Amino acid sequence: MFRILDARQLASDVKCFRIDAPLVARHRQPGQFVIIRLSETGERIPLTMANADRAAGTIELIVKAIGKTTRELCKKNAGDTISDVMGPLGNPTEIIKAAHAVLVGGGVGTAVIYPLAQTLRDGGSFVSAITGGRTRELVVLEAELRNVCDVVYACTDDGSYGFRGTVADKLRELIDPARRRRESSIAPERHANAGAACRPVEVVYCAGPVPMMKAIAELTRPAGIKTIVSLNPIMVDGTGMCGGCRVTIDGQAKFACVDGPEFDGHAVNFAELADRLTAYRVQEKLALDRMEHECDMAT
Amino acid sequence: MPLTARERMAIARQKMPERAPDVRNRDFHEVNLGYHQSLAALEADRCLQCKDSKCVGGCPVGIDIPGFLERVSAGDLKGAAELLLAANALPGITGRVCPQEEQCEQLCIRAKGKNGQPVAIGHLERFVADWARENLDIRQLVAPPTGYRVAVVGSGPAGLTCSGELARKGHDVTVFEALHQPGGVLTYGIPEFRLPNHIIDAEVDRLRQMGVKIVCNVVIGRTFTIDELLKEEGYDAVFVANGAGLPVFMNIPGENLKGVYSANEYLTRSNLMRAYEFPRFDTPIIRGERVAVVGGGNVAMDSVRTAKRLGAKEATLVYRRSRAEMPARVEEVHHAEDEGIVFELLCNPIRVLGSEDGWVRGLQCVRMELGEPDDSGRRRPVPIRGSEFVIDSDLVIMAIGTRANPLLTSTTPDLKLNKWGYIEVDEAGATSKPGVYAGGDIARGSATVILAMGDGKRAAASIDQYLRGRPPTSQR
Ligand SMILES: Cc1cc2nc3c(=O)[nH]c(=O)nc-3n(C[C@H](O)[C@H](O)[C@H](O)COP(=O)(O)OP(=O)(O)OC[C@H]3O[C@@H](n4cnc5c(N)ncnc54)[C@H](O)[C@@H]3O)c2cc1C
Ligand SMILES: Cc1cc2nc3c(=O)[nH]c(=O)nc-3n(C[C@H](O)[C@H](O)[C@H](O)COP(=O)(O)OP(=O)(O)OC[C@H]3O[C@@H](n4cnc5c(N)ncnc54)[C@H](O)[C@@H]3O)c2cc1C
Ligand code: FES
């Protein structure tokens, strides 16, 4: 049993948990994840560690409630327990020192890129983050990101907050050389984001829905900007034993849980990944309906 | 009065009572019901008590087979159990899953001749083990603590056997298991209908009572490395038994379509995650109507019979050689046939066909014929030109083998591996790294439960010897 020490609501359906898991905390590096199982009848799901405190023996998870397991988890609070927490799993993020590193996160992906910011910055990179959602309520972790990034761009599709457009639209702007030339002529004092605008983007880290990652990778490909994406295939064991998490990278099958979860965005077969993620759509809906039905019965 | 040899010879082999095929192929309860005592005694009477009992030589752990059979026929089940357990800590498991027809029973004198039928040693082993579990206090005496600490990696048959042996000698043993439940392949791979989980649970409980600590959710190579276990965590020795759990795919087109599983994934979802009880259990599984399973071993057999139980109208086994070459246990092949499994033999998949929405719709295969013998001594299957055909299927399961998982070995660079990535060990089970021993599938490549157990036992003896020559880490 693993105890939840602290649970904090970050947005209407996003929660941050601090969990007592000393063995996992001890070796955790940015980019690694855990696999958790809530109860004896639960499913095993992967979640990225947003943080870990070695001395305190704790890890932090940021969870977006989307299906049965994540919703059940998001109902939990300090003092509650989780049956199993296994990890750390996956390879740590490849930290590249860059004049300008841009983190792009959409939805839960923001939870995946957030822990990278501090590490990249500690490594001497200038770090911008682009986070987005359809509308204002769906932009998560913006305040947290501001604490660890040099610049943060919030984007909404409907323009209800921040930049109007997708995260890809924002990135297009940032990597546009013409714009850089233009903005670098403005004196830094007069332009809050001049720091970001003057520096050529050297690396992009991206996590989020598959179509978003694909769009980002397509943007950076012609510009030749190294792009690391964090893939989210369905997993079971997390040790390379089942092969369920296989993804195609440069035409080769890789197991995301042990070979990833981060890969070169320009080599990923995104269409296949997107399709494989829909394999259990019927069962996921059934599980969710059943859970909601049970909740209705209880009230 | 003891029976004469002629009287013994006159007794026919007693059939294992089993559930009706068309009932059992719809649920996950055990197929075999087990002998009751009179049947067991009758079967044990068939043993001729040969002086040079060949059967014992066929047993990887050297069970005194005539000895325990004699006690069964005399009704001394306690005596039989004690003899059995002295050589084999997990008889309830091996009695169910050993390939007896290639081991003890193959060498039984009564197997000789055209109509020869060996004594059903496996069934009797299972009978005695089940009786013992219900009726005996099989807790073993544990020697006083020695002060030595040993870490065991993996809780499959090799790890469990090794930890039991070490605990008995008074060592402080911790088993680290990556998954949330112990048992290795016995838990996640072999289905309930062949090996019920409560048998493994009982075994794990017995080890816990002996003081063995079992810590789940710890992945050695990630949570700790072997070096950390030895240098920082204060273990005096390590036994590595992490199995050979890396699934192999065929590398044919269409393998990443929705509806293609490795057998490991399919069986793990069903057995470990209990997806056959979805939605009571949360883990989903794709239930095919027409399921094709590729392979001819126990893993393929378990997968195809699971598919039938999950509701497949047609569950087909696709194997590229002929029946005689199938590596599966004979009993499982018979059971599968009785349960209505279709066998497509001398048939090899060349492509998985998909529909527009990314789901499997068929398995394109080619017919094979047997050519010259290959390295394994089996005749090599060669494709027959122009014989391609399609097996309509909505679920395809690849059960064509596993390899060494590099997760642990890649973080232990001074552990010498062979060219396939398995850990090299000497006669004593010692690896190239001092204080580190290995056994089971990670040292042999995919093998059997009994061989894994034998390795665990041997390594425990070697570790015990190694430890006694040096002061415990805790006192240095
Ligand atoms: C390496 C990795 C890191 C992740 N990190 C985070 C994180 O930090 N925070 C976060 O909120 N989410 C994260 N996810 C996604 C999270 O695992 C899924 O949201 C979760 O599994 C959904 O389960 P559910 O029962 O709530 O929803 P379901 O209704 O079961 O599924 C909703 C969708 O989630 C995906 N999914 C379902 N089951 C699994 C599974 N076993 N493994 C992976 N994906 C699955 C599928 O695309 C599915 O369509 C991560 C995923 C991966 C692979
Ligand atoms: C479906 C199936 C059916 C089979 N049927 C039979 C049969 O009928 N008869 C027979 O004799 N044999 C059978 N076998 C083969 C037999 O099960 C294996 O040979 C045997 O289980 C090997 O035992 P082991 O202890 O070496 O490893 P395993 O049983 O594989 O156990 C290894 C354990 O180590 C854990 N582990 C892996 N990596 C790590 C790590 N890094 N850190 C911590 N823990 C780790 C795994 O999770 C696992 O629990 C079958 C195998 C399968 C897959
Ligand atoms: S999750 Fe099973 S191999 Fe990656």
PDB file of N, CA and C in Angstrom, chain B residues 360-434:
ATOM      1  N   VAL B 360      -7.573  -6.150 -37.234  1.00  0.00           N
ATOM      2  CA  VAL B 360      -7.229  -7.394 -37.925  1.00  0.00           C
ATOM      3  C   VAL B 360      -8.473  -7.982 -38.587  1.00  0.00           C
ATOM      4  N   ARG B 361      -8.316  -8.470 -39.828  1.00  0.00           N
ATOM      5  CA  ARG B 361      -9.441  -9.191 -40.429  1.00  0.00           C
ATOM      6  C   ARG B 361      -9.042 -10.573 -40.922  1.00  0.00           C
ATOM      7  N   GLY B 362      -7.766 -10.867 -40.919  1.00  0.00           N
ATOM      8  CA  GLY B 362      -7.358 -12.199 -41.352  1.00  0.00           C
ATOM      9  C   GLY B 362      -5.874 -12.413 -41.220  1.00  0.00           C
ATOM     10  N   LEU B 363      -5.507 -13.679 -41.337  1.00  0.00           N
ATOM     11  CA  LEU B 363      -4.098 -14.040 -41.269  1.00  0.00           C
ATOM     12  C   LEU B 363      -3.761 -14.782 -42.552  1.00  0.00           C
ATOM     13  N   GLN B 364      -2.907 -14.170 -43.346  1.00  0.00           N
ATOM     14  CA  GLN B 364      -2.528 -14.823 -44.588  1.00  0.00           C
ATOM     15  C   GLN B 364      -1.394 -15.799 -44.294  1.00  0.00           C
ATOM     16  N   CYS B 365      -1.574 -17.031 -44.768  1.00  0.00           N
ATOM     17  CA  CYS B 365      -0.618 -18.087 -44.440  1.00  0.00           C
ATOM     18  C   CYS B 365      -0.167 -18.789 -45.705  1.00  0.00           C
ATOM     19  N   VAL B 366       0.900 -19.551 -45.551  1.00  0.00           N
ATOM     20  CA  VAL B 366       1.362 -20.396 -46.642  1.00  0.00           C
ATOM     21  C   VAL B 366       1.516 -21.812 -46.086  1.00  0.00           C
ATOM     22  N   ARG B 367       1.161 -22.807 -46.900  1.00  0.00           N
ATOM     23  CA  ARG B 367       1.321 -24.208 -46.477  1.00  0.00           C
ATOM     24  C   ARG B 367       2.797 -24.580 -46.489  1.00  0.00           C
ATOM     25  N   MET B 368       3.160 -25.473 -45.608  1.00  0.00           N
ATOM     26  CA  MET B 368       4.562 -25.882 -45.500  1.00  0.00           C
ATOM     27  C   MET B 368       4.676 -27.392 -45.699  1.00  0.00           C
ATOM     28  N   GLU B 369       5.882 -27.833 -46.061  1.00  0.00           N
ATOM     29  CA  GLU B 369       6.159 -29.277 -46.025  1.00  0.00           C
ATOM     30  C   GLU B 369       7.482 -29.473 -45.307  1.00  0.00           C
ATOM     31  N   LEU B 370       7.695 -30.688 -44.829  1.00  0.00           N
ATOM     32  CA  LEU B 370       8.905 -30.923 -44.050  1.00  0.00           C
ATOM     33  C   LEU B 370      10.054 -31.323 -44.958  1.00  0.00           C
ATOM     34  N   GLY B 371      11.157 -30.613 -44.829  1.00  0.00           N
ATOM     35  CA  GLY B 371      12.333 -30.919 -45.628  1.00  0.00           C
ATOM     36  C   GLY B 371      13.396 -31.635 -44.802  1.00  0.00           C
ATOM     37  N   GLU B 372      14.636 -31.247 -45.032  1.00  0.00           N
ATOM     38  CA  GLU B 372      15.762 -31.882 -44.336  1.00  0.00           C
ATOM     39  C   GLU B 372      15.782 -31.462 -42.862  1.00  0.00           C
ATOM     40  N   PRO B 373      16.361 -32.310 -42.002  1.00  0.00           N
ATOM     41  CA  PRO B 373      16.449 -31.922 -40.588  1.00  0.00           C
ATOM     42  C   PRO B 373      17.308 -30.669 -40.400  1.00  0.00           C
ATOM     43  N   ASP B 374      16.931 -29.818 -39.443  1.00  0.00           N
ATOM     44  CA  ASP B 374      17.708 -28.612 -39.161  1.00  0.00           C
ATOM     45  C   ASP B 374      18.577 -28.828 -37.927  1.00  0.00           C
ATOM     46  N   ASP B 375      19.146 -27.741 -37.403  1.00  0.00           N
ATOM     47  CA  ASP B 375      20.047 -27.846 -36.241  1.00  0.00           C
ATOM     48  C   ASP B 375      19.397 -28.550 -35.056  1.00  0.00           C
ATOM     49  N   SER B 376      18.083 -28.333 -34.891  1.00  0.00           N
ATOM     50  CA  SER B 376      17.413 -28.921 -33.737  1.00  0.00           C
ATOM     51  C   SER B 376      17.096 -30.396 -33.985  1.00  0.00           C
ATOM     52  N   GLY B 377      17.467 -30.914 -35.140  1.00  0.00           N
ATOM     53  CA  GLY B 377      17.199 -32.313 -35.439  1.00  0.00           C
ATOM     54  C   GLY B 377      15.792 -32.537 -35.959  1.00  0.00           C
ATOM     55  N   ARG B 378      14.986 -31.453 -35.923  1.00  0.00           N
ATOM     56  CA  ARG B 378      13.626 -31.592 -36.445  1.00  0.00           C
ATOM     57  C   ARG B 378      13.646 -31.261 -37.921  1.00  0.00           C
ATOM     58  N   ARG B 379      12.757 -31.868 -38.695  1.00  0.00           N
ATOM     59  CA  ARG B 379      12.767 -31.594 -40.131  1.00  0.00           C
ATOM     60  C   ARG B 379      12.326 -30.166 -40.373  1.00  0.00           C
ATOM     61  N   ARG B 380      13.070 -29.477 -41.203  1.00  0.00           N
ATOM     62  CA  ARG B 380      12.836 -28.064 -41.432  1.00  0.00           C
ATOM     63  C   ARG B 380      11.600 -27.848 -42.314  1.00  0.00           C
ATOM     64  N   PRO B 381      10.685 -27.009 -41.863  1.00  0.00           N
ATOM     65  CA  PRO B 381       9.508 -26.752 -42.699  1.00  0.00           C
ATOM     66  C   PRO B 381       9.858 -25.782 -43.835  1.00  0.00           C
ATOM     67  N   VAL B 382       9.451 -26.108 -45.043  1.00  0.00           N
ATOM     68  CA  VAL B 382       9.691 -25.195 -46.169  1.00  0.00           C
ATOM     69  C   VAL B 382       8.360 -24.869 -46.839  1.00  0.00           C
ATOM     70  N   PRO B 383       8.200 -23.610 -47.270  1.00  0.00           N
ATOM     71  CA  PRO B 383       6.921 -23.194 -47.850  1.00  0.00           C
ATOM     72  C   PRO B 383       6.632 -23.891 -49.184  1.00  0.00           C
ATOM     73  N   ILE B 384       5.371 -24.189 -49.409  1.00  0.00           N
ATOM     74  CA  ILE B 384       4.953 -24.748 -50.694  1.00  0.00           C
ATOM     75  C   ILE B 384       4.516 -23.585 -51.560  1.00  0.00           C
ATOM     76  N   ARG B 385       5.160 -23.440 -52.687  1.00  0.00           N
ATOM     77  CA  ARG B 385       4.891 -22.285 -53.527  1.00  0.00           C
ATOM     78  C   ARG B 385       3.438 -22.245 -54.002  1.00  0.00           C
ATOM     79  N   GLY B 386       2.858 -21.058 -53.967  1.00  0.00           N
ATOM     80  CA  GLY B 386       1.499 -20.902 -54.493  1.00  0.00           C
ATOM     81  C   GLY B 386       0.401 -21.431 -53.585  1.00  0.00           C
ATOM     82  N   SER B 387       0.760 -21.750 -52.331  1.00  0.00           N
ATOM     83  CA  SER B 387      -0.275 -22.343 -51.471  1.00  0.00           C
ATOM     84  C   SER B 387      -0.861 -21.332 -50.492  1.00  0.00           C
ATOM     85  N   GLU B 388      -0.689 -20.041 -50.756  1.00  0.00           N
ATOM     86  CA  GLU B 388      -1.175 -19.023 -49.825  1.00  0.00           C
ATOM     87  C   GLU B 388      -2.692 -19.111 -49.649  1.00  0.00           C
ATOM     88  N   PHE B 389      -3.118 -18.887 -48.434  1.00  0.00           N
ATOM     89  CA  PHE B 389      -4.554 -18.833 -48.159  1.00  0.00           C
ATOM     90  C   PHE B 389      -4.758 -17.956 -46.923  1.00  0.00           C
ATOM     91  N   VAL B 390      -6.015 -17.589 -46.662  1.00  0.00           N
ATOM     92  CA  VAL B 390      -6.299 -16.664 -45.568  1.00  0.00           C
ATOM     93  C   VAL B 390      -7.167 -17.338 -44.513  1.00  0.00           C
ATOM     94  N   ILE B 391      -6.765 -17.209 -43.273  1.00  0.00           N
ATOM     95  CA  ILE B 391      -7.612 -17.649 -42.166  1.00  0.00           C
ATOM     96  C   ILE B 391      -8.338 -16.402 -41.675  1.00  0.00           C
ATOM     97  N   ASP B 392      -9.646 -16.380 -41.833  1.00  0.00           N
ATOM     98  CA  ASP B 392     -10.407 -15.220 -41.360  1.00  0.00           C
ATOM     99  C   ASP B 392     -10.233 -15.124 -39.857  1.00  0.00           C
ATOM    100  N   SER B 393      -9.805 -13.966 -39.380  1.00  0.00           N
ATOM    101  CA  SER B 393      -9.657 -13.834 -37.930  1.00  0.00           C
ATOM    102  C   SER B 393      -9.763 -12.377 -37.530  1.00  0.00           C
ATOM    103  N   ASP B 394     -10.267 -12.153 -36.329  1.00  0.00           N
ATOM    104  CA  ASP B 394     -10.325 -10.788 -35.822  1.00  0.00           C
ATOM    105  C   ASP B 394      -9.376 -10.602 -34.638  1.00  0.00           C
ATOM    106  N   LEU B 395      -8.666 -11.665 -34.288  1.00  0.00           N
ATOM    107  CA  LEU B 395      -7.666 -11.564 -33.227  1.00  0.00           C
ATOM    108  C   LEU B 395      -6.544 -12.535 -33.568  1.00  0.00           C
ATOM    109  N   VAL B 396      -5.312 -12.042 -33.511  1.00  0.00           N
ATOM    110  CA  VAL B 396      -4.153 -12.884 -33.807  1.00  0.00           C
ATOM    111  C   VAL B 396      -3.202 -12.804 -32.623  1.00  0.00           C
ATOM    112  N   ILE B 397      -2.751 -13.952 -32.157  1.00  0.00           N
ATOM    113  CA  ILE B 397      -1.865 -13.971 -30.994  1.00  0.00           C
ATOM    114  C   ILE B 397      -0.556 -14.651 -31.370  1.00  0.00           C
ATOM    115  N   MET B 398       0.542 -13.961 -31.139  1.00  0.00           N
ATOM    116  CA  MET B 398       1.856 -14.483 -31.488  1.00  0.00           C
ATOM    117  C   MET B 398       2.464 -15.195 -30.278  1.00  0.00           C
ATOM    118  N   ALA B 399       2.628 -16.499 -30.421  1.00  0.00           N
ATOM    119  CA  ALA B 399       3.209 -17.294 -29.329  1.00  0.00           C
ATOM    120  C   ALA B 399       4.389 -18.070 -29.878  1.00  0.00           C
ATOM    121  N   ILE B 400       5.345 -17.319 -30.429  1.00  0.00           N
ATOM    122  CA  ILE B 400       6.454 -17.977 -31.104  1.00  0.00           C
ATOM    123  C   ILE B 400       7.752 -17.896 -30.312  1.00  0.00           C
ATOM    124  N   GLY B 401       7.640 -17.553 -29.043  1.00  0.00           N
ATOM    125  CA  GLY B 401       8.829 -17.602 -28.201  1.00  0.00           C
ATOM    126  C   GLY B 401       9.144 -16.294 -27.505  1.00  0.00           C
ATOM    127  N   THR B 402      10.108 -16.364 -26.613  1.00  0.00           N
ATOM    128  CA  THR B 402      10.541 -15.181 -25.876  1.00  0.00           C
ATOM    129  C   THR B 402      12.065 -15.164 -25.856  1.00  0.00           C
ATOM    130  N   ARG B 403      12.588 -13.996 -25.509  1.00  0.00           N
ATOM    131  CA  ARG B 403      14.045 -13.852 -25.420  1.00  0.00           C
ATOM    132  C   ARG B 403      14.411 -13.246 -24.077  1.00  0.00           C
ATOM    133  N   ALA B 404      15.709 -13.065 -23.872  1.00  0.00           N
ATOM    134  CA  ALA B 404      16.172 -12.453 -22.620  1.00  0.00           C
ATOM    135  C   ALA B 404      15.790 -10.987 -22.610  1.00  0.00           C
ATOM    136  N   ASN B 405      15.265 -10.538 -21.497  1.00  0.00           N
ATOM    137  CA  ASN B 405      14.932  -9.129 -21.334  1.00  0.00           C
ATOM    138  C   ASN B 405      16.194  -8.395 -20.866  1.00  0.00           C
ATOM    139  N   PRO B 406      16.650  -7.389 -21.626  1.00  0.00           N
ATOM    140  CA  PRO B 406      17.919  -6.726 -21.281  1.00  0.00           C
ATOM    141  C   PRO B 406      17.808  -5.712 -20.143  1.00  0.00           C
ATOM    142  N   LEU B 407      16.606  -5.493 -19.614  1.00  0.00           N
ATOM    143  CA  LEU B 407      16.404  -4.433 -18.621  1.00  0.00           C
ATOM    144  C   LEU B 407      17.376  -4.558 -17.449  1.00  0.00           C
ATOM    145  N   LEU B 408      17.530  -5.771 -16.928  1.00  0.00           N
ATOM    146  CA  LEU B 408      18.407  -5.963 -15.770  1.00  0.00           C
ATOM    147  C   LEU B 408      19.864  -6.085 -16.208  1.00  0.00           C
ATOM    148  N   THR B 409      20.103  -6.914 -17.209  1.00  0.00           N
ATOM    149  CA  THR B 409      21.492  -7.194 -17.568  1.00  0.00           C
ATOM    150  C   THR B 409      22.191  -5.948 -18.110  1.00  0.00           C
ATOM    151  N   SER B 410      21.446  -5.060 -18.778  1.00  0.00           N
ATOM    152  CA  SER B 410      22.102  -3.879 -19.344  1.00  0.00           C
ATOM    153  C   SER B 410      22.574  -2.908 -18.262  1.00  0.00           C
ATOM    154  N   THR B 411      22.026  -3.040 -17.049  1.00  0.00           N
ATOM    155  CA  THR B 411      22.494  -2.155 -15.982  1.00  0.00           C
ATOM    156  C   THR B 411      23.539  -2.849 -15.113  1.00  0.00           C
ATOM    157  N   THR B 412      23.920  -4.044 -15.506  1.00  0.00           N
ATOM    158  CA  THR B 412      24.936  -4.780 -14.763  1.00  0.00           C
ATOM    159  C   THR B 412      26.008  -5.201 -15.757  1.00  0.00           C
ATOM    160  N   PRO B 413      26.848  -4.244 -16.187  1.00  0.00           N
ATOM    161  CA  PRO B 413      27.745  -4.511 -17.314  1.00  0.00           C
ATOM    162  C   PRO B 413      28.739  -5.653 -17.061  1.00  0.00           C
ATOM    163  N   ASP B 414      29.095  -5.894 -15.796  1.00  0.00           N
ATOM    164  CA  ASP B 414      30.086  -6.949 -15.574  1.00  0.00           C
ATOM    165  C   ASP B 414      29.467  -8.339 -15.438  1.00  0.00           C
ATOM    166  N   LEU B 415      28.216  -8.481 -15.839  1.00  0.00           N
ATOM    167  CA  LEU B 415      27.568  -9.797 -15.839  1.00  0.00           C
ATOM    168  C   LEU B 415      27.749 -10.368 -17.243  1.00  0.00           C
ATOM    169  N   LYS B 416      28.485 -11.458 -17.348  1.00  0.00           N
ATOM    170  CA  LYS B 416      28.805 -11.983 -18.673  1.00  0.00           C
ATOM    171  C   LYS B 416      27.580 -12.666 -19.285  1.00  0.00           C
ATOM    172  N   LEU B 417      27.291 -12.307 -20.545  1.00  0.00           N
ATOM    173  CA  LEU B 417      26.128 -12.872 -21.223  1.00  0.00           C
ATOM    174  C   LEU B 417      26.610 -13.728 -22.391  1.00  0.00           C
ATOM    175  N   ASN B 418      25.754 -14.644 -22.846  1.00  0.00           N
ATOM    176  CA  ASN B 418      26.102 -15.372 -24.063  1.00  0.00           C
ATOM    177  C   ASN B 418      25.566 -14.591 -25.259  1.00  0.00           C
ATOM    178  N   LYS B 419      25.728 -15.136 -26.436  1.00  0.00           N
ATOM    179  CA  LYS B 419      25.415 -14.320 -27.620  1.00  0.00           C
ATOM    180  C   LYS B 419      23.914 -14.041 -27.780  1.00  0.00           C
ATOM    181  N   TRP B 420      23.087 -14.773 -27.046  1.00  0.00           N
ATOM    182  CA  TRP B 420      21.651 -14.480 -27.120  1.00  0.00           C
ATOM    183  C   TRP B 420      21.191 -13.557 -25.996  1.00  0.00           C
ATOM    184  N   GLY B 421      22.136 -13.136 -25.152  1.00  0.00           N
ATOM    185  CA  GLY B 421      21.773 -12.223 -24.072  1.00  0.00           C
ATOM    186  C   GLY B 421      21.401 -12.913 -22.772  1.00  0.00           C
ATOM    187  N   TYR B 422      21.540 -14.241 -22.728  1.00  0.00           N
ATOM    188  CA  TYR B 422      21.267 -14.947 -21.469  1.00  0.00           C
ATOM    189  C   TYR B 422      22.518 -14.886 -20.596  1.00  0.00           C
ATOM    190  N   ILE B 423      22.305 -14.976 -19.276  1.00  0.00           N
ATOM    191  CA  ILE B 423      23.437 -14.868 -18.348  1.00  0.00           C
ATOM    192  C   ILE B 423      24.229 -16.173 -18.333  1.00  0.00           C
ATOM    193  N   GLU B 424      25.537 -16.064 -18.451  1.00  0.00           N
ATOM    194  CA  GLU B 424      26.390 -17.262 -18.403  1.00  0.00           C
ATOM    195  C   GLU B 424      26.607 -17.690 -16.961  1.00  0.00           C
ATOM    196  N   VAL B 425      26.399 -18.974 -16.699  1.00  0.00           N
ATOM    197  CA  VAL B 425      26.647 -19.503 -15.351  1.00  0.00           C
ATOM    198  C   VAL B 425      27.502 -20.762 -15.452  1.00  0.00           C
ATOM    199  N   ASP B 426      28.207 -21.058 -14.358  1.00  0.00           N
ATOM    200  CA  ASP B 426      28.984 -22.298 -14.335  1.00  0.00           C
ATOM    201  C   ASP B 426      28.145 -23.420 -13.706  1.00  0.00           C
ATOM    202  N   GLU B 427      28.782 -24.537 -13.469  1.00  0.00           N
ATOM    203  CA  GLU B 427      28.099 -25.709 -12.889  1.00  0.00           C
ATOM    204  C   GLU B 427      27.355 -25.378 -11.594  1.00  0.00           C
ATOM    205  N   ALA B 428      27.941 -24.447 -10.828  1.00  0.00           N
ATOM    206  CA  ALA B 428      27.370 -24.119  -9.522  1.00  0.00           C
ATOM    207  C   ALA B 428      26.288 -23.044  -9.618  1.00  0.00           C
ATOM    208  N   GLY B 429      26.053 -22.529 -10.820  1.00  0.00           N
ATOM    209  CA  GLY B 429      25.071 -21.462 -10.970  1.00  0.00           C
ATOM    210  C   GLY B 429      25.687 -20.087 -10.763  1.00  0.00           C
ATOM    211  N   ALA B 430      27.025 -20.026 -10.624  1.00  0.00           N
ATOM    212  CA  ALA B 430      27.690 -18.741 -10.392  1.00  0.00           C
ATOM    213  C   ALA B 430      27.868 -17.997 -11.710  1.00  0.00           C
ATOM    214  N   THR B 431      27.686 -16.677 -11.660  1.00  0.00           N
ATOM    215  CA  THR B 431      27.903 -15.840 -12.842  1.00  0.00           C
ATOM    216  C   THR B 431      29.344 -15.329 -12.811  1.00  0.00           C
ATOM    217  N   SER B 432      29.667 -14.462 -13.768  1.00  0.00           N
ATOM    218  CA  SER B 432      31.010 -13.893 -13.810  1.00  0.00           C
ATOM    219  C   SER B 432      31.227 -12.860 -12.707  1.00  0.00           C
ATOM    220  N   LYS B 433      30.170 -12.508 -11.983  1.00  0.00           N
ATOM    221  CA  LYS B 433      30.269 -11.454 -10.972  1.00  0.00           C
ATOM    222  C   LYS B 433      30.257 -12.113  -9.584  1.00  0.00           C
ATOM    223  N   PRO B 434      31.258 -11.835  -8.756  1.00  0.00           N
ATOM    224  CA  PRO B 434      31.333 -12.488  -7.453  1.00  0.00           C
ATOM    225  C   PRO B 434      30.070 -12.250  -6.616  1.00  0.00           C
TER     226      PRO B 434
END
